[in-house]
Coordinates of C-alpha atoms (C1' of nucleotides) in Angstrom, one line a residue:
Chain A
M1057 CA -5.2 -23.1 -20.9
Y1058 CA -3.4 -24.0 -17.7
N1059 CA -1.1 -26.9 -18.0
E1060 CA -2.5 -29.4 -15.4
R1061 CA 0.3 -31.9 -15.8
K1062 CA 3.1 -29.5 -15.1
G1063 CA 1.2 -28.0 -12.2
L1064 CA 0.8 -31.4 -10.7
L1065 CA 4.6 -32.1 -10.8
N1066 CA 4.8 -30.2 -7.6
D1067 CA 1.8 -31.7 -6.0
K1068 CA 2.6 -32.9 -2.5
G1069 CA -0.6 -34.9 -1.9
V1070 CA -3.5 -34.2 0.3
N1071 CA -2.0 -34.7 3.8
A1072 CA 1.4 -33.2 3.2
M1073 CA 0.9 -30.0 5.1
E1074 CA 4.0 -30.4 7.2
E1075 CA 6.1 -31.4 4.3
V1076 CA 4.9 -28.4 2.3
A1077 CA 5.7 -26.0 5.0
C1078 CA 9.2 -27.4 5.6
L1079 CA 10.0 -27.5 1.9
K1080 CA 9.0 -23.9 1.6
Q1081 CA 11.0 -22.9 4.6
D1082 CA 14.2 -24.6 3.6
G1083 CA 13.9 -24.4 -0.2
L1084 CA 15.1 -21.7 -2.6
N1085 CA 11.8 -20.0 -3.0
N1086 CA 11.2 -19.3 0.6
T1087 CA 8.1 -17.3 0.5
C1088 CA 6.7 -18.5 3.8
M1089 CA 6.8 -15.9 6.5
F1090 CA 6.1 -18.2 9.4
S1091 CA 8.3 -20.2 11.7
R1092 CA 7.9 -24.0 12.0
Q1093 CA 6.3 -23.4 15.4
S1094 CA 3.7 -20.9 14.2
L1095 CA 2.9 -23.1 11.3
Q1096 CA 2.2 -25.9 13.7
T1097 CA -0.2 -23.6 15.6
L1098 CA -1.9 -22.6 12.4
K1099 CA -2.1 -26.2 11.3
S1100 CA -3.9 -27.2 14.5
M1101 CA -6.6 -24.7 13.6
M1102 CA -7.1 -25.7 10.0
T1103 CA -10.1 -27.5 8.5
E1104 CA -9.1 -29.1 5.2
T1105 CA -11.3 -28.6 2.2
T1106 CA -10.9 -29.2 -1.5
F1107 CA -12.0 -26.9 -4.2
K1108 CA -12.7 -28.0 -7.8
K1109 CA -10.8 -26.3 -10.6
G1110 CA -12.6 -23.1 -11.5
S1111 CA -14.6 -22.9 -8.3
N1112 CA -14.6 -19.8 -6.2
I1113 CA -13.1 -19.9 -2.7
F1114 CA -14.6 -16.5 -1.8
W1115 CA -16.3 -13.7 -3.6
E1116 CA -15.8 -9.9 -3.5
G1117 CA -18.4 -8.7 -1.1
D1118 CA -18.5 -11.8 1.1
H1119 CA -18.3 -11.3 4.7
S1120 CA -14.7 -12.5 5.4
D1121 CA -14.1 -14.4 8.6
K1122 CA -11.4 -16.9 7.4
L1123 CA -7.9 -17.2 6.3
F1124 CA -6.7 -19.8 3.8
F1125 CA -3.6 -21.9 3.6
V1126 CA -2.8 -23.5 0.3
I1127 CA -1.9 -27.2 0.9
S1128 CA -1.9 -28.1 -2.8
G1129 CA -3.0 -26.5 -6.0
R1130 CA -3.0 -22.9 -7.4
V1131 CA -5.3 -20.1 -6.5
K1132 CA -5.8 -16.7 -8.2
V1133 CA -7.1 -13.6 -6.4
F1134 CA -8.5 -10.7 -8.4
K1135 CA -10.7 -7.6 -8.5
S1136 CA -13.5 -7.3 -11.0
A1137 CA -14.7 -4.2 -12.8
Y1138 CA -18.4 -3.6 -13.3
D1139 CA -18.0 -4.8 -17.0
G1140 CA -16.4 -8.1 -16.1
R1141 CA -12.8 -7.1 -16.7
D1142 CA -10.5 -8.6 -14.0
L1143 CA -7.3 -7.5 -12.5
V1144 CA -5.4 -10.4 -11.1
L1145 CA -3.4 -9.5 -8.0
H1146 CA -2.0 -12.8 -6.9
Y1147 CA -1.4 -16.4 -7.9
F1148 CA -0.9 -18.4 -4.8
M1149 CA 0.8 -21.9 -4.6
D1150 CA 1.3 -24.5 -1.9
G1151 CA 2.7 -23.1 1.3
D1152 CA 1.0 -19.7 0.8
L1153 CA -1.4 -18.2 3.3
F1154 CA -4.0 -15.8 1.9
G1155 CA -7.3 -14.1 2.7
E1156 CA -8.8 -10.8 3.6
I1157 CA -6.3 -9.5 6.0
S1158 CA -9.0 -7.2 7.4
C1159 CA -10.9 -10.3 8.4
L1160 CA -9.4 -9.3 11.7
G1161 CA -11.6 -6.2 11.5
S1162 CA -14.6 -8.1 10.1
M1163 CA -14.9 -6.4 6.8
E1164 CA -16.2 -7.6 3.5
C1165 CA -13.8 -9.1 1.0
A1166 CA -12.3 -6.7 -1.4
Y1167 CA -11.6 -9.3 -4.0
T1168 CA -12.4 -12.8 -5.3
A1169 CA -10.4 -16.0 -5.1
T1170 CA -10.7 -18.8 -7.6
A1171 CA -9.2 -22.2 -7.7
V1172 CA -7.0 -22.3 -10.9
T1173 CA -6.3 -26.0 -10.4
E1174 CA -8.0 -28.5 -8.1
C1175 CA -7.0 -27.3 -4.6
T1176 CA -6.7 -28.5 -1.1
I1177 CA -7.0 -25.6 1.2
G1178 CA -6.7 -25.3 5.0
L1179 CA -9.4 -23.0 6.4
I1180 CA -8.6 -21.0 9.5
S1181 CA -11.5 -19.2 11.0
E1182 CA -11.2 -15.8 12.6
K1183 CA -12.8 -16.9 15.9
D1184 CA -10.1 -19.6 16.3
L1185 CA -7.3 -17.4 15.3
E1186 CA -8.1 -14.2 17.2
P1187 CA -7.6 -15.7 20.7
Q1188 CA -4.3 -17.1 19.6
L1189 CA -3.1 -13.8 18.2
L1190 CA -4.0 -12.1 21.5
T1191 CA -2.1 -14.6 23.6
N1192 CA 0.7 -15.9 21.4
S1193 CA 2.9 -12.9 20.8
S1194 CA 5.4 -14.5 18.6
L1195 CA 2.6 -15.7 16.3
S1196 CA 1.1 -12.3 16.2
F1197 CA 4.4 -10.7 15.5
E1198 CA 4.9 -13.0 12.5
F1199 CA 1.4 -12.2 11.4
M1200 CA 2.2 -8.6 11.4
K1201 CA 5.3 -9.2 9.2
W1202 CA 3.2 -11.3 6.9
I1203 CA 0.5 -8.6 6.5
G1204 CA 3.2 -6.0 6.0
M1205 CA 4.8 -8.1 3.3
M1206 CA 1.4 -8.5 1.5
G1207 CA 1.0 -4.7 1.5
Q1208 CA 4.4 -4.2 0.2
F1209 CA 3.8 -6.7 -2.6
T1210 CA 0.8 -4.6 -3.7
Q1211 CA 2.7 -1.4 -3.6
V1212 CA 5.5 -2.8 -5.7
K1213 CA 3.1 -4.3 -8.2
M1214 CA 1.3 -0.9 -8.4
R1215 CA 4.6 0.7 -9.3
D1216 CA 5.4 -2.0 -11.9
L1217 CA 2.0 -1.5 -13.5
L1218 CA 2.0 2.3 -13.6
F1219 CA 5.5 3.4 -14.3
Y1220 CA 6.8 1.9 -17.5
G1221 CA 3.7 1.3 -19.6
K1222 CA 2.2 -2.0 -20.6
N1223 CA 5.6 -3.2 -21.8
G1224 CA 7.1 -2.6 -18.4
A1225 CA 4.1 -4.2 -16.7
L1226 CA 4.4 -7.4 -18.9
A1227 CA 8.1 -7.6 -18.5
S1228 CA 7.9 -7.4 -14.7
T1229 CA 5.3 -10.1 -14.7
L1230 CA 7.5 -12.4 -16.7
L1231 CA 10.3 -11.7 -14.2
R1232 CA 8.0 -12.4 -11.3
M1233 CA 6.9 -15.7 -12.9
L1234 CA 10.6 -16.8 -12.7
H1235 CA 10.3 -17.3 -9.0
G1236 CA 8.3 -20.4 -8.4
Y1237 CA 7.5 -21.3 -11.9
S1238 CA 10.7 -21.7 -13.9
K1239 CA 13.5 -24.1 -14.6
T1240 CA 16.8 -23.1 -16.2
E1241 CA 17.9 -25.2 -19.2
E1242 CA 20.8 -24.9 -21.7
D1243 CA 18.7 -23.0 -24.2
G1244 CA 17.2 -20.5 -21.8
I1245 CA 14.8 -20.3 -18.8
H1246 CA 11.7 -22.4 -19.3
Y1247 CA 8.4 -21.7 -17.4
T1248 CA 6.8 -24.6 -15.6
I1249 CA 3.5 -22.7 -15.6
S1250 CA 1.7 -22.0 -18.8
L1251 CA -0.4 -18.8 -18.8
T1252 CA -2.4 -17.8 -21.8
N1253 CA -2.1 -14.3 -23.3
S1254 CA -5.4 -13.5 -21.6
D1255 CA -4.1 -14.6 -18.2
L1256 CA -1.1 -12.3 -18.7
A1257 CA -3.4 -9.5 -19.8
Q1258 CA -5.4 -9.8 -16.6
L1259 CA -2.2 -9.7 -14.5
I1260 CA -1.3 -6.3 -16.0
G1261 CA -4.7 -4.8 -16.6
S1262 CA -4.5 -4.9 -20.3
T1263 CA -5.9 -6.8 -23.3
R1264 CA -5.1 -10.2 -24.9
E1265 CA -4.1 -8.5 -28.2
T1266 CA -1.7 -6.0 -26.6
V1267 CA 0.0 -8.8 -24.7
N1268 CA 0.3 -10.9 -27.9
R1269 CA 1.8 -8.0 -29.9
M1270 CA 4.4 -7.3 -27.2
L1271 CA 5.4 -10.9 -26.9
Q1272 CA 5.6 -11.2 -30.6
S1273 CA 7.9 -8.2 -30.8
W1274 CA 10.2 -9.5 -28.1
K1275 CA 10.3 -12.8 -29.9
N1276 CA 11.3 -11.0 -33.1
D1277 CA 14.1 -9.4 -31.1
G1278 CA 15.3 -12.8 -29.9
A1279 CA 14.6 -12.1 -26.3
I1280 CA 12.1 -14.8 -25.8
D1281 CA 11.0 -17.9 -27.7
Y1282 CA 8.3 -20.6 -27.6
Y1283 CA 8.9 -24.2 -26.7
H1284 CA 5.8 -26.5 -26.8
G1285 CA 3.6 -23.5 -26.6
S1286 CA 5.2 -22.1 -23.5
I1287 CA 7.5 -19.1 -23.2
V1288 CA 11.3 -19.5 -22.9
I1289 CA 13.4 -16.5 -21.8
K1290 CA 16.5 -16.2 -24.0
D1291 CA 17.7 -12.8 -23.0
L1292 CA 17.0 -12.0 -19.4
K1293 CA 18.8 -8.7 -19.5
Y1294 CA 16.6 -7.5 -22.4
I1295 CA 13.5 -8.2 -20.3
K1296 CA 14.9 -6.6 -17.2
E1297 CA 15.7 -3.4 -18.9
I1298 CA 12.2 -2.9 -20.1
C1299 CA 10.9 -2.6 -16.5
H1300 CA 14.1 -1.1 -15.1
C1301 CA 14.5 -4.1 -12.8
E1302 CA 17.5 -3.8 -10.5
D1303 CA 17.1 -7.1 -8.7
R1304 CA 16.4 -5.3 -5.5
C1305 CA 13.1 -6.9 -4.5
P1306 CA 13.1 -9.7 -2.0
L1307 CA 11.8 -13.0 -3.4
N1308 CA 8.5 -12.9 -1.5
I1309 CA 7.7 -9.7 -3.2
C1310 CA 9.0 -10.5 -6.7
R1311 CA 6.5 -13.3 -7.4
L1312 CA 3.1 -13.7 -9.0
Chain B
M846 CA 0.6 25.7 -4.5
Y847 CA -0.7 24.5 -1.2
N848 CA -2.9 26.9 0.6
E849 CA -1.2 27.4 3.9
R850 CA -3.9 29.4 5.5
K851 CA -6.6 26.9 4.9
G852 CA -4.4 24.1 6.0
L853 CA -3.7 25.8 9.3
L854 CA -7.4 26.3 10.2
N855 CA -7.2 22.7 11.5
D856 CA -3.9 23.2 13.3
K857 CA -4.1 21.9 16.8
G858 CA -0.8 23.3 18.0
V859 CA 2.4 21.7 18.8
N860 CA 1.6 19.8 22.1
A861 CA -1.9 18.7 21.3
M862 CA -1.2 15.0 20.7
E863 CA -4.0 13.9 23.0
E864 CA -6.5 16.3 21.7
V865 CA -5.7 15.2 18.1
A866 CA -6.1 11.6 18.9
C867 CA -9.4 12.1 20.7
L868 CA -10.8 14.3 18.0
K869 CA -9.9 11.8 15.4
Q870 CA -11.5 9.0 17.3
D871 CA -14.7 10.8 18.1
G872 CA -15.0 12.9 14.9
L873 CA -16.7 12.1 11.6
N874 CA -13.5 11.3 9.7
N875 CA -12.4 8.6 12.1
T876 CA -9.3 7.3 10.3
C877 CA -7.5 6.4 13.5
M878 CA -7.1 2.7 14.0
F879 CA -5.9 2.8 17.6
S880 CA -7.7 2.9 20.9
R881 CA -7.1 5.6 23.4
Q882 CA -5.0 3.2 25.4
S883 CA -2.8 2.2 22.6
L884 CA -2.3 5.8 21.5
Q885 CA -1.2 6.5 25.1
T886 CA 1.4 3.7 24.8
L887 CA 2.6 4.9 21.4
K888 CA 2.8 8.5 22.7
S889 CA 5.1 7.4 25.5
M890 CA 7.5 6.2 22.9
M891 CA 7.4 9.2 20.7
T892 CA 10.2 11.8 20.2
E893 CA 8.7 15.0 18.9
T894 CA 10.4 16.5 15.9
T895 CA 9.5 19.3 13.5
F896 CA 10.1 19.3 9.8
K897 CA 10.2 22.4 7.6
K898 CA 7.8 22.6 4.6
G899 CA 9.4 20.8 1.7
S900 CA 11.9 18.8 3.7
N901 CA 12.1 15.0 3.5
I902 CA 11.2 12.9 6.5
F903 CA 12.7 9.8 4.9
W904 CA 14.0 8.7 1.5
E905 CA 13.4 5.8 -0.7
G906 CA 16.3 3.4 0.0
D907 CA 16.9 4.6 3.6
H908 CA 17.2 1.9 6.2
S909 CA 13.8 2.2 8.0
D910 CA 13.7 1.7 11.7
K911 CA 11.0 4.2 12.7
L912 CA 7.3 4.9 12.5
F913 CA 5.9 8.4 12.3
F914 CA 2.8 9.9 14.0
V915 CA 1.6 13.2 12.5
I916 CA 0.9 15.6 15.3
S917 CA 0.3 18.5 13.0
G918 CA 0.9 19.3 9.4
R919 CA 0.6 17.4 6.2
V920 CA 2.9 14.8 4.7
K921 CA 3.0 13.2 1.3
V922 CA 4.4 9.8 0.6
F923 CA 5.5 8.8 -3.0
K924 CA 7.5 6.6 -5.2
S925 CA 9.8 8.0 -7.8
A926 CA 10.5 6.6 -11.2
Y927 CA 14.0 6.6 -12.6
D928 CA 13.1 9.6 -14.8
G929 CA 12.0 11.7 -11.9
R930 CA 8.2 11.2 -12.3
D931 CA 6.5 10.7 -8.9
L932 CA 3.5 8.7 -8.0
V933 CA 2.0 10.0 -4.8
L934 CA 0.5 7.2 -2.7
H935 CA -0.7 9.0 0.4
Y936 CA -1.3 12.4 1.9
F937 CA -1.3 12.1 5.7
M938 CA -2.7 14.6 8.2
D939 CA -2.8 15.0 11.9
G940 CA -3.7 11.9 13.8
D941 CA -2.3 9.5 11.1
L942 CA 0.5 7.0 11.7
F943 CA 2.7 6.1 8.8
G944 CA 6.1 4.6 8.0
E945 CA 7.6 1.6 6.4
I946 CA 5.6 -1.2 7.8
S947 CA 8.3 -3.6 7.1
C948 CA 10.5 -1.7 9.5
L949 CA 9.4 -4.7 11.6
G950 CA 11.5 -6.8 9.2
S951 CA 14.2 -4.2 8.9
M952 CA 14.0 -3.6 5.3
E953 CA 14.8 -0.5 3.3
C954 CA 12.1 2.1 2.6
A955 CA 10.2 1.6 -0.6
Y956 CA 9.2 5.3 -0.9
T957 CA 9.9 8.8 0.1
A958 CA 8.0 11.0 2.6
T959 CA 8.0 14.8 2.3
A960 CA 6.6 17.5 4.6
V961 CA 4.0 19.3 2.5
T962 CA 3.5 21.9 5.2
E963 CA 5.5 22.6 8.3
C964 CA 5.0 19.4 10.4
T965 CA 5.3 18.2 13.9
I966 CA 6.0 14.5 13.9
G967 CA 6.2 12.0 16.7
L968 CA 9.0 9.5 16.0
I969 CA 8.7 5.9 17.2
S970 CA 11.7 3.8 16.9
E971 CA 11.6 0.1 16.1
K972 CA 13.7 -0.9 19.1
D973 CA 11.2 0.8 21.5
L974 CA 8.2 -0.5 19.7
E975 CA 9.1 -4.2 19.1
P976 CA 9.3 -5.2 22.8
Q977 CA 5.9 -3.6 23.3
L978 CA 4.4 -5.5 20.4
L979 CA 5.7 -8.7 21.8
T980 CA 4.2 -8.2 25.2
N981 CA 1.2 -6.0 24.7
S982 CA -1.2 -8.2 22.7
S983 CA -4.0 -5.7 22.3
L984 CA -1.5 -3.2 20.9
S985 CA -0.1 -5.7 18.5
F986 CA -3.6 -6.7 17.5
E987 CA -4.5 -3.1 16.7
F988 CA -1.2 -2.8 14.8
M989 CA -2.2 -5.8 12.7
K990 CA -5.5 -4.2 11.8
W991 CA -3.7 -1.0 10.9
I992 CA -1.2 -2.7 8.6
G993 CA -4.0 -4.6 7.0
M994 CA -5.9 -1.4 6.4
M995 CA -2.9 0.2 4.8
G996 CA -2.5 -2.7 2.4
Q997 CA -6.2 -2.6 1.5
F998 CA -5.9 1.1 0.8
T999 CA -3.1 0.4 -1.7
Q1000 CA -5.2 -2.3 -3.4
V1001 CA -8.2 -0.1 -3.8
K1002 CA -6.1 2.7 -5.1
M1003 CA -4.5 0.3 -7.6
R1004 CA -8.0 -0.6 -8.8
D1005 CA -9.0 3.0 -9.1
L1006 CA -5.9 3.9 -11.1
L1007 CA -6.1 0.9 -13.5
F1008 CA -9.7 0.3 -14.2
Y1009 CA -11.4 3.4 -15.7
G1010 CA -8.6 5.3 -17.4
K1011 CA -7.3 8.7 -16.2
N1012 CA -10.8 10.1 -16.0
G1013 CA -11.7 7.4 -13.5
A1014 CA -8.5 7.9 -11.6
L1015 CA -9.0 11.6 -11.3
A1016 CA -12.7 11.3 -10.3
S1017 CA -11.8 8.8 -7.6
T1018 CA -9.2 11.2 -6.3
L1019 CA -11.6 14.1 -6.1
L1020 CA -14.0 11.8 -4.2
R1021 CA -11.2 10.7 -1.8
M1022 CA -10.4 14.3 -1.1
L1023 CA -13.9 14.8 0.2
H1024 CA -13.0 12.9 3.3
G1025 CA -10.9 15.1 5.4
Y1026 CA -10.6 18.1 3.1
S1027 CA -14.1 19.4 2.3
K1028 CA -16.9 21.4 3.6
T1029 CA -20.5 21.4 2.2
E1030 CA -22.0 24.8 1.4
E1031 CA -25.2 25.8 -0.4
D1032 CA -23.6 26.1 -3.8
G1033 CA -21.7 22.8 -3.6
I1034 CA -18.9 21.0 -1.8
H1035 CA -15.9 23.1 -1.3
Y1036 CA -12.4 21.7 -0.7
T1037 CA -10.4 22.9 2.2
I1038 CA -7.2 21.8 0.6
S1039 CA -6.0 23.3 -2.6
L1040 CA -4.0 20.9 -4.8
T1041 CA -2.5 22.1 -8.1
N1042 CA -3.1 20.3 -11.4
S1043 CA 0.4 18.9 -11.0
D1044 CA -0.3 17.6 -7.5
L1045 CA -3.4 15.8 -8.8
A1046 CA -1.4 14.5 -11.8
Q1047 CA 1.1 12.9 -9.4
L1048 CA -1.8 11.3 -7.4
I1049 CA -3.0 9.5 -10.5
G1050 CA 0.3 8.9 -12.4
S1051 CA -0.5 11.3 -15.2
T1052 CA 0.4 14.8 -16.4
R1053 CA -0.6 18.3 -15.6
E1054 CA -2.1 18.9 -19.0
T1055 CA -4.2 15.8 -19.0
V1056 CA -5.6 16.7 -15.5
N1057 CA -6.3 20.2 -16.7
R1058 CA -8.2 19.1 -19.7
M1059 CA -10.3 16.7 -17.7
L1060 CA -11.2 19.3 -15.1
Q1061 CA -12.0 21.8 -17.8
S1062 CA -14.3 19.4 -19.5
W1063 CA -16.1 18.6 -16.3
K1064 CA -16.4 22.3 -15.6
N1065 CA -18.0 22.7 -19.1
D1066 CA -20.5 20.0 -18.1
G1067 CA -21.3 21.9 -15.0
A1068 CA -20.1 19.1 -12.7
I1069 CA -17.5 21.2 -11.0
D1070 CA -16.6 24.9 -10.7
Y1071 CA -13.9 27.1 -9.3
Y1072 CA -14.2 29.4 -6.3
H1073 CA -11.1 31.4 -5.4
G1074 CA -9.0 29.1 -7.4
S1075 CA -10.1 25.9 -5.6
I1076 CA -12.5 23.3 -6.9
V1077 CA -16.2 23.1 -6.0
I1078 CA -18.2 20.0 -6.6
K1079 CA -21.5 20.8 -8.1
D1080 CA -22.7 17.4 -9.3
L1081 CA -21.4 14.6 -7.1
K1082 CA -23.3 11.9 -9.0
Y1083 CA -21.6 12.9 -12.2
I1084 CA -18.2 12.4 -10.6
K1085 CA -19.1 9.2 -9.0
E1086 CA -20.3 7.7 -12.2
I1087 CA -17.0 8.3 -13.9
C1088 CA -15.2 5.9 -11.6
H1089 CA -18.2 3.7 -10.9
C1090 CA -18.1 4.6 -7.2
E1091 CA -20.7 2.7 -5.2
D1092 CA -20.0 4.2 -1.8
R1093 CA -18.8 0.9 -0.5
C1094 CA -15.4 1.8 0.7
P1095 CA -14.9 2.5 4.4
L1096 CA -13.7 6.0 5.2
N1097 CA -10.2 5.0 6.2
I1098 CA -9.7 3.6 2.7
C1099 CA -11.5 6.3 0.7
R1100 CA -9.1 9.1 1.5
L1101 CA -6.0 10.6 0.1
Chain C
dT580 C1' 5.4 47.0 -5.6
dC581 C1' 7.7 44.9 -9.1
dG582 C1' 9.6 41.0 -11.2
dA583 C1' 10.4 36.2 -11.0
dA584 C1' 8.4 31.9 -10.2
dA585 C1' 4.7 29.0 -10.2
dG586 C1' 0.4 27.7 -12.0
dT587 C1' -3.3 27.5 -15.7
dG588 C1' -5.4 27.0 -20.3
dT589 C1' -5.1 25.2 -25.0
dG590 C1' -3.7 23.9 -29.6
dA591 C1' -0.9 20.7 -32.4
dC592 C1' 1.0 16.4 -32.9
dG593 C1' 2.3 11.6 -32.3
dA594 C1' 2.9 7.4 -29.7
dA595 C1' 0.6 3.9 -27.0
dA596 C1' -2.9 1.1 -26.4
dA597 C1' -7.8 -0.3 -26.8
dT598 C1' -11.2 -1.9 -30.0
dC599 C1' -13.0 -4.3 -33.9
dA600 C1' -12.4 -7.7 -37.3
dT601 C1' -10.7 -11.9 -39.4
dA602 C1' -8.0 -16.0 -40.3
dC603 C1' -6.1 -19.9 -38.7
dA604 C1' -4.1 -23.6 -35.7
dC605 C1' -4.9 -26.5 -32.1
dC606 C1' -7.1 -29.8 -29.2
dT607 C1' -11.1 -32.6 -27.5
dG608 C1' -15.1 -35.0 -27.1
dA609 C1' -19.4 -36.7 -29.3
Chain D
dT369 C1' -13.6 -37.5 -38.1
dC370 C1' -15.7 -33.6 -37.7
dA371 C1' -17.7 -29.6 -35.1
dG372 C1' -17.1 -26.5 -31.5
dG373 C1' -14.3 -24.4 -28.2
dT374 C1' -10.0 -22.1 -27.1
dG375 C1' -6.0 -19.8 -28.1
dT376 C1' -2.9 -17.3 -31.3
dA377 C1' -1.6 -13.9 -34.9
dT378 C1' -2.3 -9.8 -37.2
dG379 C1' -4.4 -5.8 -39.8
dA380 C1' -7.3 -1.6 -39.6
dT381 C1' -9.3 2.0 -37.0
dT382 C1' -10.2 4.8 -33.0
dT383 C1' -9.4 6.6 -28.5
dT384 C1' -6.6 7.9 -25.0
dC385 C1' -2.9 10.2 -23.4
dG386 C1' 1.7 12.2 -23.2
dT387 C1' 4.8 15.8 -25.2
dC388 C1' 5.9 20.2 -26.8
dA389 C1' 5.0 24.9 -27.4
dC390 C1' 3.4 29.2 -25.9
dA391 C1' 0.4 32.8 -23.9
dC392 C1' -1.8 34.2 -20.0
dT393 C1' -2.7 34.7 -14.8
dT394 C1' -1.7 34.4 -10.0
dT395 C1' 1.3 34.3 -6.1
dC396 C1' 5.0 35.6 -3.4
dG397 C1' 9.1 37.4 -1.7
dA398 C1' 12.9 40.7 -2.0

DNA sequence: TCGAAAGTGTGACGAAAATCATACACCTGA
DNA sequence: TCAGGTGTATGATTTTCGTCACACTTTCGA
């Protein structure tokens, strides 16, 4: 169950593209890789579309010829196994750009994107973008950094999921959620997003039951607690030790 | 134990940069993302260096300000866990470009590169490359595709390692090895590279023993065999079914 | 060419994690 | 207000996989 109400606290409204971009640039969670100027260029190419909660933005196997800029809402991007199991790679939020990077090479999508909440998305088509990239060198340079950052994100996530077992994978996910989806209070760090055990399981390639047992055990150790059904971090150090986190990842990597 | 002799069959000699590039471009295993012209530009920036077998080309944590073009030899790139376990991400061969993509953002390396055989490497320094990328738009466009391809490689590998257990991970690795390191004979597909059980284990984030047991069991089923200590694929379909391979990955993704 | 080093093959064991099963607490909408 | 859907909690069982131990084989360099 995703908590609609909390998600919407951050909603900037439908025509707030500029505001979103600026907030992201100046704010604490600066995950935006683009300069104001480049964003302006991108904005001029966007076609605004809304997606209903639960609808698919693109499918694995689609021919990809677009990029997507999240104006409002949340999007998850995942790969599916033949038996229906999913591995969630990303949760995107307002201000994020996503899409099949290889759209530039006209390949098919390697994953699926679904609107987790109602979303407003700015579509950027390859045929509009490509000429810009070939002429506007500062834009193309920023694009290169962006693509590189996305690749690094995947690599670091891979390490997190493979090195320290399922416990490590879950711990690193909780830490990633801190950036963009948390608020510090007196009694601990509260999450402003509410993911179910199943959602967490998909993020680490595991099962609902395993996630539940791990969380339960951490709760018994006093490292986490629940408040209105959502997780509160009581002992950050405890969680960090599980996945050997050394606080070395930049914020645009250490995120969902 | 890497089989030096077999590896050297493909050796193009020290000053064969051009030849390497062309062969890669025109050959079956076209993994090179760059046009002849861009390669020429890159070549003009390269400083040729040799690395002894077993020496490190760069370390995790190094400040990265270079890219590397393999002129001859083989290079492996891996991440280390705190306890010394390694996860090998890539094996590169002649004609491949590699390096910390985020060198463009001046970050530290996220992994280590080691020369598996004696290597001749062309070094490209960031300060030479960056001005070219900012002015030469076709080069920067090709770079963008290259970086995107590297990211997709990581994503697909992540899926392979997480979805179908260690059996699936090993099977997909054997399939990847087919591209670039195999030769079809009457009695099956022979590998021209000889990786030890430990090497395979590092490629899938597992242990020597587990790899050995899996190979042994596949051998008992008649799916693989050994010839002069190196694996021969007898039943390709059997292997493909283990990791649900549907032959949909492009060749520059489905490789080591 | 001989011995050390590196690699292979296997059994025994246990920990980690998936799977199967069941109970129960909730919303929420008819 | 009650039924059905969704999510949580937990036990029992099985499978997968890593660890340890040891014998055997191959390779390679002094």
